[in-house]
PDB file of C-alpha atoms in Angstrom:
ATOM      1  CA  UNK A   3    -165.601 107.632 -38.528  1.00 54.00           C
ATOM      2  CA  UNK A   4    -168.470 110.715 -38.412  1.00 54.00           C
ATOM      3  CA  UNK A   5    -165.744 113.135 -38.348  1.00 59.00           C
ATOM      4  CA  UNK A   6    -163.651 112.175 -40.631  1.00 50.00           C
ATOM      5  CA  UNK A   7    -166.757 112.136 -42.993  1.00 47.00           C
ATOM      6  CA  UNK A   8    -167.461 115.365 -42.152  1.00 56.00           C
ATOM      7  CA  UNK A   9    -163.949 116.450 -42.559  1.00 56.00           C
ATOM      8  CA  UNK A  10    -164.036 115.341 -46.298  1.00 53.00           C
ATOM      9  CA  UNK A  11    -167.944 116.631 -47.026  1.00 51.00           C
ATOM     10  CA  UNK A  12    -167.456 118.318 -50.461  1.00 52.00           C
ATOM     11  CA  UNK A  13    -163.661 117.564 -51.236  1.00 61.00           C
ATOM     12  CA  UNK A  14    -162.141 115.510 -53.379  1.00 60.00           C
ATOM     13  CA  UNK A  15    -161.890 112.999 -51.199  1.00 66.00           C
ATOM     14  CA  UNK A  16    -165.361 113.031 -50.799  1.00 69.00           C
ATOM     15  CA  UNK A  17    -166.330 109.697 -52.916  1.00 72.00           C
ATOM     16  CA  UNK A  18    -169.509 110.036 -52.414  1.00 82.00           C
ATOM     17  CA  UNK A  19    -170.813 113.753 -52.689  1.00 85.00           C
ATOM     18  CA  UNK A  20    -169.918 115.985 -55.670  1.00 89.00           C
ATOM     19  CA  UNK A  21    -167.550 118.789 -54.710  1.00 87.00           C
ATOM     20  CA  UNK A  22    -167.825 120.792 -57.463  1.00 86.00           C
ATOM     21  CA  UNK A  23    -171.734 120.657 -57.021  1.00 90.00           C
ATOM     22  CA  UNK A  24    -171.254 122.017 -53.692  1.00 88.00           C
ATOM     23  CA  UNK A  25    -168.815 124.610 -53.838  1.00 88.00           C
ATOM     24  CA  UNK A  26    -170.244 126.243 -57.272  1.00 90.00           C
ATOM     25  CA  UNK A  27    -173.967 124.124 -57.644  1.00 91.00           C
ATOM     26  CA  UNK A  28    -173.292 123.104 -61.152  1.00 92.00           C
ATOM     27  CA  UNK A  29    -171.464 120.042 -62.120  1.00 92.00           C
ATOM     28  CA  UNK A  30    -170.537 119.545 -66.047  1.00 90.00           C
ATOM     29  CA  UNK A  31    -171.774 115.932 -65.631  1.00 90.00           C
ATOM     30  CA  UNK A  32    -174.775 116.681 -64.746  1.00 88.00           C
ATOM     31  CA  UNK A  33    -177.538 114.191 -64.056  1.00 87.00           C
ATOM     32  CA  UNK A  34    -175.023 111.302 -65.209  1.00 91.00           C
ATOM     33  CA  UNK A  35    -172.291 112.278 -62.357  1.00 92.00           C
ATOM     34  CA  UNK A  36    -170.897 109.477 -60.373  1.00 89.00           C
ATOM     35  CA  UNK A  37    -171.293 111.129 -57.290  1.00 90.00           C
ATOM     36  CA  UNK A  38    -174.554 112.832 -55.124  1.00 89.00           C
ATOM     37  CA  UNK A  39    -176.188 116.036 -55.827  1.00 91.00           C
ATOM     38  CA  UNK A  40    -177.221 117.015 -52.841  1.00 88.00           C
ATOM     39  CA  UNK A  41    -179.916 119.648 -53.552  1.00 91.00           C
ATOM     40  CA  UNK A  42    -180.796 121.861 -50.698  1.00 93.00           C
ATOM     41  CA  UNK A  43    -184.212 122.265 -49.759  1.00 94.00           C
ATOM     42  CA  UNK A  44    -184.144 126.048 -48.726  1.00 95.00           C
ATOM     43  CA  UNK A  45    -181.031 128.524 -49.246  1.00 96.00           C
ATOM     44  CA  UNK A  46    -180.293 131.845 -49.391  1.00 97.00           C
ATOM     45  CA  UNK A  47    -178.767 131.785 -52.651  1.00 97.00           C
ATOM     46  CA  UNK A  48    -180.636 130.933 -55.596  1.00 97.00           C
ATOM     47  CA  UNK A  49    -179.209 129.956 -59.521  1.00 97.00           C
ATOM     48  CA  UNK A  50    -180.518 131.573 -62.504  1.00 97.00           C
ATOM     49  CA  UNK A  51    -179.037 128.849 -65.132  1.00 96.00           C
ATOM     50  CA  UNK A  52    -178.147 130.157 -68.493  1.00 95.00           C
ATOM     51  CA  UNK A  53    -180.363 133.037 -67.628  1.00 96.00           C
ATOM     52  CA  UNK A  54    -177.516 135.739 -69.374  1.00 96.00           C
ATOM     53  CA  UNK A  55    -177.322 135.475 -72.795  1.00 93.00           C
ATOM     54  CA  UNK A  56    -173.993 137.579 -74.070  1.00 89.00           C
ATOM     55  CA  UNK A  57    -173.992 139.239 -77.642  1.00 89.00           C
ATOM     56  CA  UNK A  58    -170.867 137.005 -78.165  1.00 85.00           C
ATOM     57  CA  UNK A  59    -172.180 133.570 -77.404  1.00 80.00           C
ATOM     58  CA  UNK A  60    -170.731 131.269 -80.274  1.00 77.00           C
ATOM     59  CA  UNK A  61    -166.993 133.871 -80.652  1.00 81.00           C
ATOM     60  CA  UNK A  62    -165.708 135.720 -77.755  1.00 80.00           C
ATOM     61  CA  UNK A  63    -165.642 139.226 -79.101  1.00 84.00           C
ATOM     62  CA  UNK A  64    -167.435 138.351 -82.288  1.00 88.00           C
ATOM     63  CA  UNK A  65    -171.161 138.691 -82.961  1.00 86.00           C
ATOM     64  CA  UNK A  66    -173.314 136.286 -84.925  1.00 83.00           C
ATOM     65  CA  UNK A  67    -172.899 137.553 -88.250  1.00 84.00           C
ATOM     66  CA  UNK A  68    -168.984 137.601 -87.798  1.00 86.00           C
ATOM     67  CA  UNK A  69    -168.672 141.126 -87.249  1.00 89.00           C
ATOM     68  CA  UNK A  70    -165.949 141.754 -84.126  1.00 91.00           C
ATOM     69  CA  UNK A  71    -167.746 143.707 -80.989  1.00 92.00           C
ATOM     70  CA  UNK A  72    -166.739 146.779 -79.162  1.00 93.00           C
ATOM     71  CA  UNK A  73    -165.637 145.531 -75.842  1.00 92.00           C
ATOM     72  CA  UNK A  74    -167.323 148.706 -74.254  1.00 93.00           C
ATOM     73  CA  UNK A  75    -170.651 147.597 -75.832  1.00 93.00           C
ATOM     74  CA  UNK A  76    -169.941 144.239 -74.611  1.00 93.00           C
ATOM     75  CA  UNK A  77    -170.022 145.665 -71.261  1.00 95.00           C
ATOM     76  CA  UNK A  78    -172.764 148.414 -71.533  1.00 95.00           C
ATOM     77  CA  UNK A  79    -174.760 145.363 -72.528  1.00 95.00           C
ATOM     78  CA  UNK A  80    -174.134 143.555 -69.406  1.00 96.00           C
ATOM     79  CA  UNK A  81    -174.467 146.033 -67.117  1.00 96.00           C
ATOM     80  CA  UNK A  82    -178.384 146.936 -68.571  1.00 96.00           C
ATOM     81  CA  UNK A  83    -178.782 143.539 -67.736  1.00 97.00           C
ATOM     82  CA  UNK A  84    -177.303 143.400 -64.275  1.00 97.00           C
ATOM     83  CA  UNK A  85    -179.787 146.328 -63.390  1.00 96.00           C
ATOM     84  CA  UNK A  86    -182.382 145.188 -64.926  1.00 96.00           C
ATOM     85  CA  UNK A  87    -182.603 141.847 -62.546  1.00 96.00           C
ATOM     86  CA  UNK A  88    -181.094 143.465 -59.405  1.00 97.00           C
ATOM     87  CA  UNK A  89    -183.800 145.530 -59.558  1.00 95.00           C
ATOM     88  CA  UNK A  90    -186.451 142.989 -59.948  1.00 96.00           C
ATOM     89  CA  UNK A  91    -184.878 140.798 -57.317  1.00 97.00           C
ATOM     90  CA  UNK A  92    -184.211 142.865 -54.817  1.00 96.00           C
ATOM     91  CA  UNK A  93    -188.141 143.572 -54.551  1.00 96.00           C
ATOM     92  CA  UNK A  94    -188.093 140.263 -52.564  1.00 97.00           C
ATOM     93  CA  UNK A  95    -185.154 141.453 -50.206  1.00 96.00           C
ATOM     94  CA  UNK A  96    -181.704 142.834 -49.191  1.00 95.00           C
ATOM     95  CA  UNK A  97    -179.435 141.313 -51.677  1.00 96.00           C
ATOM     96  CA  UNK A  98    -176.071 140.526 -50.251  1.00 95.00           C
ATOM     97  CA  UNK A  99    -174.733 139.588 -53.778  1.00 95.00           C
ATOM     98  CA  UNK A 100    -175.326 138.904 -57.638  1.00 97.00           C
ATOM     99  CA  UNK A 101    -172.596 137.612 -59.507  1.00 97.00           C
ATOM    100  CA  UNK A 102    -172.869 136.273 -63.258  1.00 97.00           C
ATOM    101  CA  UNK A 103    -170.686 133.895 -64.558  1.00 96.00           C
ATOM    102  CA  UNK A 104    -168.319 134.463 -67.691  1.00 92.00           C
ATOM    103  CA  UNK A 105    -167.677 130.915 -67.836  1.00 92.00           C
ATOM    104  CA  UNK A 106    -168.448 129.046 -71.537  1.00 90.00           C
ATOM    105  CA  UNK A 107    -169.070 125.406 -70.730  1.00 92.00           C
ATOM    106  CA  UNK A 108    -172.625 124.623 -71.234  1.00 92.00           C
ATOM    107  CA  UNK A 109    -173.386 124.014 -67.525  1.00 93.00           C
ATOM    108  CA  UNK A 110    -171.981 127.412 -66.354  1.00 94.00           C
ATOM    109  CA  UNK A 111    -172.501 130.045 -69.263  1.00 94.00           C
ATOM    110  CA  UNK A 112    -174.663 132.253 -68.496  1.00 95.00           C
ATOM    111  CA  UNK A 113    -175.677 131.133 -64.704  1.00 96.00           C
ATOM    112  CA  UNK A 114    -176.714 134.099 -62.609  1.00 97.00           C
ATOM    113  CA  UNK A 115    -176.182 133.271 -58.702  1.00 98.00           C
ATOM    114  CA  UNK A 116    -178.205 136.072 -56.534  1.00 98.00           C
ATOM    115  CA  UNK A 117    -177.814 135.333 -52.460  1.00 97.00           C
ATOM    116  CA  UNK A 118    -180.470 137.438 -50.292  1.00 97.00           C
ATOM    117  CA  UNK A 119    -179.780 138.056 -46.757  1.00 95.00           C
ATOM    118  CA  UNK A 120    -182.355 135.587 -45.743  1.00 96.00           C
ATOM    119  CA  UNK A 121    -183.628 132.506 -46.703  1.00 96.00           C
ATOM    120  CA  UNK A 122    -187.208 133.377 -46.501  1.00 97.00           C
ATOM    121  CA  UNK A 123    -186.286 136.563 -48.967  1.00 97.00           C
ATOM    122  CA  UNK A 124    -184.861 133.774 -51.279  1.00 97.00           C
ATOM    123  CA  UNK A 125    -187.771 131.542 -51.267  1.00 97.00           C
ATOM    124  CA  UNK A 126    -189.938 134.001 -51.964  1.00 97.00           C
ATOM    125  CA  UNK A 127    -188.160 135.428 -55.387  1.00 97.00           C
ATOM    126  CA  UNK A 128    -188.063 131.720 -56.251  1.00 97.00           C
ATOM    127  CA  UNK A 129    -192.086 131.580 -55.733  1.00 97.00           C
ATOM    128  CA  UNK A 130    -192.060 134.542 -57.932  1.00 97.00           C
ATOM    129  CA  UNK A 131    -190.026 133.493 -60.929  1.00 97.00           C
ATOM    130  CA  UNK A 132    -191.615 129.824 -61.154  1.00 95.00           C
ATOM    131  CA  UNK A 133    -193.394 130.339 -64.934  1.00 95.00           C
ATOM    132  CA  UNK A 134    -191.638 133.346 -66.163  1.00 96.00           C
ATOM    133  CA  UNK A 135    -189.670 134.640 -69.197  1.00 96.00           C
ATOM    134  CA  UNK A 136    -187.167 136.872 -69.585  1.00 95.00           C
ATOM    135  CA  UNK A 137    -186.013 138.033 -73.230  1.00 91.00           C
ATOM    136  CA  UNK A 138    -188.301 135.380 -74.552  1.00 93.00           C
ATOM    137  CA  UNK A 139    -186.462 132.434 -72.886  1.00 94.00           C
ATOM    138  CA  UNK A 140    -188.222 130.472 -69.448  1.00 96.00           C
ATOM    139  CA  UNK A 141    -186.034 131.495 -66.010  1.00 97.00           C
ATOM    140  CA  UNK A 142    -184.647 128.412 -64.608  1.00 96.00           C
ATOM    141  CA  UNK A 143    -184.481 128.945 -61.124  1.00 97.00           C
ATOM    142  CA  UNK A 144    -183.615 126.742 -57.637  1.00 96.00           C
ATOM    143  CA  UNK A 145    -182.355 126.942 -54.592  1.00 97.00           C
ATOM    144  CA  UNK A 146    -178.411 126.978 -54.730  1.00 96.00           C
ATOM    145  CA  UNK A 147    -176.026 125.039 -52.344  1.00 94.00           C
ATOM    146  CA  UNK A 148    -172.881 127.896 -52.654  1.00 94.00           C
ATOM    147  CA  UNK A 149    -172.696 130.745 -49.592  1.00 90.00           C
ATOM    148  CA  UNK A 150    -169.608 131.333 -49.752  1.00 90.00           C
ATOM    149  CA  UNK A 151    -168.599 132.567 -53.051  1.00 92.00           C
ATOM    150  CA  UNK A 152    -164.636 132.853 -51.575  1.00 90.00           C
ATOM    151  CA  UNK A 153    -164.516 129.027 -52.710  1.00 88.00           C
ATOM    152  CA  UNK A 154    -166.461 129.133 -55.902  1.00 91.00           C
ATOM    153  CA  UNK A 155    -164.414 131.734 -57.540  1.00 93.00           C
ATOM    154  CA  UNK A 156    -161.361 130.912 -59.720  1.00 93.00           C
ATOM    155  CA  UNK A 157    -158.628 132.717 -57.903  1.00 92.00           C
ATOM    156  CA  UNK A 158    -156.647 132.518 -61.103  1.00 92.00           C
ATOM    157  CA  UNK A 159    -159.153 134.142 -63.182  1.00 92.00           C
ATOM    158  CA  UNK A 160    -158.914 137.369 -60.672  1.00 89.00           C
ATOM    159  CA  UNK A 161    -155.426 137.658 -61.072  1.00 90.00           C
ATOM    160  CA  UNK A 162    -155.488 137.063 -65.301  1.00 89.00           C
ATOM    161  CA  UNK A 163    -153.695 134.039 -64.726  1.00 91.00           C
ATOM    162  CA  UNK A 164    -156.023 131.116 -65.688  1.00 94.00           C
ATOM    163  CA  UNK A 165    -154.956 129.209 -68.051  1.00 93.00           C
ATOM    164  CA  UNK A 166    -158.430 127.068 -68.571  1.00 91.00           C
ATOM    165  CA  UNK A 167    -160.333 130.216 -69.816  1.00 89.00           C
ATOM    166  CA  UNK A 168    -163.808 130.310 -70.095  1.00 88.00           C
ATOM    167  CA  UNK A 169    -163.915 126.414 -69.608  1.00 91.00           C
ATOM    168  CA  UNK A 170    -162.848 126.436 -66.217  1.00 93.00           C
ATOM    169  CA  UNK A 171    -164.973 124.840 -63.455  1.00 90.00           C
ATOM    170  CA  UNK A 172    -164.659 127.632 -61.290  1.00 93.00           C
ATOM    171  CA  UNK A 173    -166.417 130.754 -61.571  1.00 95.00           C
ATOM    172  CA  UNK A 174    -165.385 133.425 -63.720  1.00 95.00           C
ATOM    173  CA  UNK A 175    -167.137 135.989 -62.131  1.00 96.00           C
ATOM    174  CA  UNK A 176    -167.912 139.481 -64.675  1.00 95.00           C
ATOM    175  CA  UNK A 177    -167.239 142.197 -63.133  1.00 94.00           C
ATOM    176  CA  UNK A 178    -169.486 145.878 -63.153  1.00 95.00           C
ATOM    177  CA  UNK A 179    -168.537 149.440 -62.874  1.00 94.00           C
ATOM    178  CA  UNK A 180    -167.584 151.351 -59.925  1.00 93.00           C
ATOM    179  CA  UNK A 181    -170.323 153.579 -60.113  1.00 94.00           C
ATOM    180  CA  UNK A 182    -172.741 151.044 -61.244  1.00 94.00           C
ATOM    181  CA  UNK A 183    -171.882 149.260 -57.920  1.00 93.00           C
ATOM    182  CA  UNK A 184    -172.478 152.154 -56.051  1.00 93.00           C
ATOM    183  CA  UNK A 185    -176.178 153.024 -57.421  1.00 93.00           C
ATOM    184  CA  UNK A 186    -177.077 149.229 -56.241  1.00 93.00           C
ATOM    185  CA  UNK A 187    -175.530 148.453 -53.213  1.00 89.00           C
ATOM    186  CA  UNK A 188    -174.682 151.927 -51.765  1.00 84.00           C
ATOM    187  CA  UNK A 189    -178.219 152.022 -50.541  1.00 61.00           C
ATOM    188  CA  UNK A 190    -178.002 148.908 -48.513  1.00 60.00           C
ATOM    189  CA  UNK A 191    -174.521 150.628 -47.053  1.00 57.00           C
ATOM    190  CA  UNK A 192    -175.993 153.454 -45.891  1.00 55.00           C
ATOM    191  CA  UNK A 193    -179.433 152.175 -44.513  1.00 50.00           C
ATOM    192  CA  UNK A 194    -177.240 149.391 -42.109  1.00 56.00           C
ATOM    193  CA  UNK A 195    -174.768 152.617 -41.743  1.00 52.00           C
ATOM    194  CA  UNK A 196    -177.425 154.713 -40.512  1.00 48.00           C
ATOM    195  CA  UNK A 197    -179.262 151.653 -38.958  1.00 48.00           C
ATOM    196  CA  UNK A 198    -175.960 150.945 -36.817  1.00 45.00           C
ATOM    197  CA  UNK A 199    -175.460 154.456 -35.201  1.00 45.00           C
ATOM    198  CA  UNK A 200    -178.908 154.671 -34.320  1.00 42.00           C
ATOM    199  CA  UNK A 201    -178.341 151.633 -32.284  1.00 44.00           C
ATOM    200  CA  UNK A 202    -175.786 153.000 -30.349  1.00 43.00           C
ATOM    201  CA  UNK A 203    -174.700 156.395 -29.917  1.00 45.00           C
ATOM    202  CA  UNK A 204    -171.276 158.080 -29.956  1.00 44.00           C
ATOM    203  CA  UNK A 205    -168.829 158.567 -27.627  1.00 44.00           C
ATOM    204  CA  UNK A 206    -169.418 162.532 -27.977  1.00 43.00           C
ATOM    205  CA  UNK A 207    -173.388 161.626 -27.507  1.00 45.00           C
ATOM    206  CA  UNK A 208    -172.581 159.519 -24.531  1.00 47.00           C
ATOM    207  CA  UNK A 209    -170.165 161.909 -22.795  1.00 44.00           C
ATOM    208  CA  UNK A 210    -172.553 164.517 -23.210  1.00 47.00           C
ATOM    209  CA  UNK A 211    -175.281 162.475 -21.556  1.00 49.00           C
ATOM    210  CA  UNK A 212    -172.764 161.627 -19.073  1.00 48.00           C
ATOM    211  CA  UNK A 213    -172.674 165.144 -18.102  1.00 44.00           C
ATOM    212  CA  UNK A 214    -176.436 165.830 -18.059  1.00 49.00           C
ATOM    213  CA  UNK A 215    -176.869 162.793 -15.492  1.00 50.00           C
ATOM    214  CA  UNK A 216    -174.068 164.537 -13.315  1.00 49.00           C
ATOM    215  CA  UNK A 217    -175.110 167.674 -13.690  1.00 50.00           C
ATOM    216  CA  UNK A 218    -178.659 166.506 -12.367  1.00 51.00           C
ATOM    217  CA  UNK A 219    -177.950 164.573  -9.574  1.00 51.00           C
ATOM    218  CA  UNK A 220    -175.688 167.356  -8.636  1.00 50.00           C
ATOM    219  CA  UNK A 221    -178.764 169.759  -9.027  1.00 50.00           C
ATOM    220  CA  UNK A 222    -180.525 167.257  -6.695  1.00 50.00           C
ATOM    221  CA  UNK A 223    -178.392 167.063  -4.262  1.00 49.00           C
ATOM    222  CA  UNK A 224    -177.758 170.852  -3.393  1.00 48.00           C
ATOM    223  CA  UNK A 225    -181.783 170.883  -2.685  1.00 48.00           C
ATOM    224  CA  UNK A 226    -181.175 168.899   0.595  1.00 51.00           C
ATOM    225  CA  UNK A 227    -180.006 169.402   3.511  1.00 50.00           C
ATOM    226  CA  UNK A 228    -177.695 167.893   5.930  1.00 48.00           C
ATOM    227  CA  UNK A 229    -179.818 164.616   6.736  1.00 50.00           C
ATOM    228  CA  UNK A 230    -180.783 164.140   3.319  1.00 50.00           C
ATOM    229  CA  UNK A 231    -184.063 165.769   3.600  1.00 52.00           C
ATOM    230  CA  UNK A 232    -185.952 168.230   0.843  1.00 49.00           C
ATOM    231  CA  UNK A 233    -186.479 171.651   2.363  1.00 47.00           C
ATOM    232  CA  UNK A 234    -189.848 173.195   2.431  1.00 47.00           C
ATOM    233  CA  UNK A 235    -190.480 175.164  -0.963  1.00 43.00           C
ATOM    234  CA  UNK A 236    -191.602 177.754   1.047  1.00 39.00           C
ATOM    235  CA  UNK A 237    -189.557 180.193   3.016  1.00 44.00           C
ATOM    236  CA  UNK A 238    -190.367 180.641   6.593  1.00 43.00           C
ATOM    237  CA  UNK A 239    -190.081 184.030   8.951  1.00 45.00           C
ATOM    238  CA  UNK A 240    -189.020 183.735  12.290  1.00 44.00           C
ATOM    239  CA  UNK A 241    -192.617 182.654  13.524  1.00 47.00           C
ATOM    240  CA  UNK A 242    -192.470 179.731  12.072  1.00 49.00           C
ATOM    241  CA  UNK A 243    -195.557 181.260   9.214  1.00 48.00           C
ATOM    242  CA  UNK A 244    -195.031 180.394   5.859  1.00 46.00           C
ATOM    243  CA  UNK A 245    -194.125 183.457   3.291  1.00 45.00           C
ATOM    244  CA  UNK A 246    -196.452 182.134   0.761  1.00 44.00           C
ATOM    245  CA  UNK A 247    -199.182 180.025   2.568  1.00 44.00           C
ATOM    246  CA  UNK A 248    -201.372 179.285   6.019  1.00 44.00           C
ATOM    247  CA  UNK A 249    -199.731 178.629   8.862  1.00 46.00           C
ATOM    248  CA  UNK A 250    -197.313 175.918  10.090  1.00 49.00           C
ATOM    249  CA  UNK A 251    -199.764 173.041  11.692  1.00 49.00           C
ATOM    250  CA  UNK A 252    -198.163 171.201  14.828  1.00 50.00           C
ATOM    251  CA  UNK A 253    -199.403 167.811  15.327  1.00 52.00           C
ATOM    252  CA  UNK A 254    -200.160 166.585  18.746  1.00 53.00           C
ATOM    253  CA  UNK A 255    -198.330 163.943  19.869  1.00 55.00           C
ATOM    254  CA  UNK A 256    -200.653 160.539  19.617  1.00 52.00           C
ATOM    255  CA  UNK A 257    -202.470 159.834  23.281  1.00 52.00           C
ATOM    256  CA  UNK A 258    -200.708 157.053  25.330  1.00 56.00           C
ATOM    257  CA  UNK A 259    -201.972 153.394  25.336  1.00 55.00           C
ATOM    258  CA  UNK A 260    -204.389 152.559  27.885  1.00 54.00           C
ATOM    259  CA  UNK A 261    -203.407 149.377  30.002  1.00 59.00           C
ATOM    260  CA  UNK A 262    -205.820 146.149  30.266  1.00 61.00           C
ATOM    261  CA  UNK A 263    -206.695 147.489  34.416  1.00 67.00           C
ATOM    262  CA  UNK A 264    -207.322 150.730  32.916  1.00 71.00           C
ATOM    263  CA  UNK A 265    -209.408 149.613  30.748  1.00 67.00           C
ATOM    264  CA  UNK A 266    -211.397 147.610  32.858  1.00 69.00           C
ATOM    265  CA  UNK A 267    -211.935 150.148  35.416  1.00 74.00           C
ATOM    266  CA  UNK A 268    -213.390 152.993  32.832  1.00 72.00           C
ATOM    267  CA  UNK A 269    -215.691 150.534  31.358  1.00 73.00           C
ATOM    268  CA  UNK A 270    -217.019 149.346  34.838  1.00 74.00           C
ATOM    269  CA  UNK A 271    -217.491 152.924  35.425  1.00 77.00           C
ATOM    270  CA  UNK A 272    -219.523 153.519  32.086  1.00 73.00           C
ATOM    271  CA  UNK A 273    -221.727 150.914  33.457  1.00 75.00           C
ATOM    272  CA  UNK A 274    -222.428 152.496  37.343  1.00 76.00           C
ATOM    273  CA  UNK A 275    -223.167 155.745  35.178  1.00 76.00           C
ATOM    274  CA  UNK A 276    -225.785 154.216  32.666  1.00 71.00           C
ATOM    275  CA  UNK A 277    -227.331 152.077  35.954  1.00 72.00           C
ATOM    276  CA  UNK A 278    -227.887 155.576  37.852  1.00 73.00           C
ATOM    277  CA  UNK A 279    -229.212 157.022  35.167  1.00 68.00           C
ATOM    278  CA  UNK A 280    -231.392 154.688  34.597  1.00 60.00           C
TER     279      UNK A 280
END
């Protein structure tokens, strides 16, 4: 029975827990959903609800006063604002991702969905942004459920095949520039780049060292001799006197052990010696 709960955590057939809650962390019901909202208690990802306000809230395309919108400005507009809070957030740590939603139902327009590369990185931003304002409006910020933004995406939406539009429940994720992408997250690229060669070296690096190491040990083994001994650093004449020093010392061979009799016999005779003498 445990598996086969497990198996449906999050699904549809899940009667219990909200699946959209958990794959995207916004449900269009809301408080009054049938189902559980499980909210985590630490994540890596955090939501920014409504935080992105688009110059084409109420008319895609069209600005307040009726007046159609250059889609370039449209997008020149976004991207100040994508800088603007990866820039801000990634003063609390390595972000991994940022993605804003183009969506237009009232529980997804707007949401901004930032995932660090740790959770203590994300609990700290959310620390941070507890009281604040941006573009006169309160953040609205807590810890998010998705990690893997493979499910929360509409799949459709990528190809410019959803039919649903901007009320789908899946995220319609806006995209940024190439090169606006490359300012942000090139850095990250090239610090774990640079981070993972350091770690290891290449196979030129190691061959070389490889041939240092047998180059040495060859080195040390022409300085010996046949039984593996170091010769004397100093040459020798046929004397057996050193070139460049004193003369060779022989040592004596050590004096033989005594035997107990021996013994006995020279002390005995230290003692007739110290009786005549006395």
């Amino acid at each position: 029975m445990a598996e086969h709960l497990a198996s449906i955590f999050g699904t549809e057939k899940d009667r219990v827990n909200c699946p959209f809650y958990f794959k995207i962390g916004a449900c269009r019901h809301g408080d009054r959903c049938s189902r559980l909202h499980n909210r985590p208690t630490t994540s890596p990802t955090l939501l920014l609800s409504n935080m992105y306000q688009r110059p084409d809230m109420i008319t895609p395309g069209v600005d307040p006063q009726g007046q159609p919108i250059d889609p370039r400005k449209i997008q020149e507009h976004f991207e100040d604002f994508y800088e603007d809070i990866f820039e801000e957030l990634s003063k609390f740590g390595e972000i991994e991702s940022l993605n804003v939603c183009d969506n237009l139902a009232d529980h997804m327009i707007g949401n901004v969905y930032v995932q660090f590369r740790e959770e203590d990185q994300a609990a700290a931003a959310l620390q941070a942004l507890q009281g604040r304002f941006y573009s006169g409006r309160p953040i609205i910020a807590d810890f998010s459920p998705v990690t893997d933004f493979r499910e929360a995406t509409c799949r459709q939406f990528e190809e410019n095949s959803c039919n649903r539009g901007g009320y789908c429940n899946f995220m319609h994720v806006k995209v940024i520039g190439k090169e606006l992408r490359r300012k942000l997250f090139g850095s990250y690229r090239r610090f774990r780049g640079s981070r993972s060669r350091s770690r290891s070296a290449s196979p030129r690096h190691r061959r070389d060292r490889e041939f240092r190491d047998r180059d040495r040990d060859r080195d040390r083994d022409d300085h010996r001799d046949r039984n593996g001994r170091r010769p004397d650093r100093y040459d020798r004449d046929s004397g057996g006197r050193r070139k460049h020093g004193s003369p060779r010392r022989s040592r004596s061979p050590p004096p033989a052990r005594e035997g107990s009799e021996e013994r006995r016999a020279r002390i005995e005779q230290w003692n007739r010696e110290r009786e005549e003498k006395v």
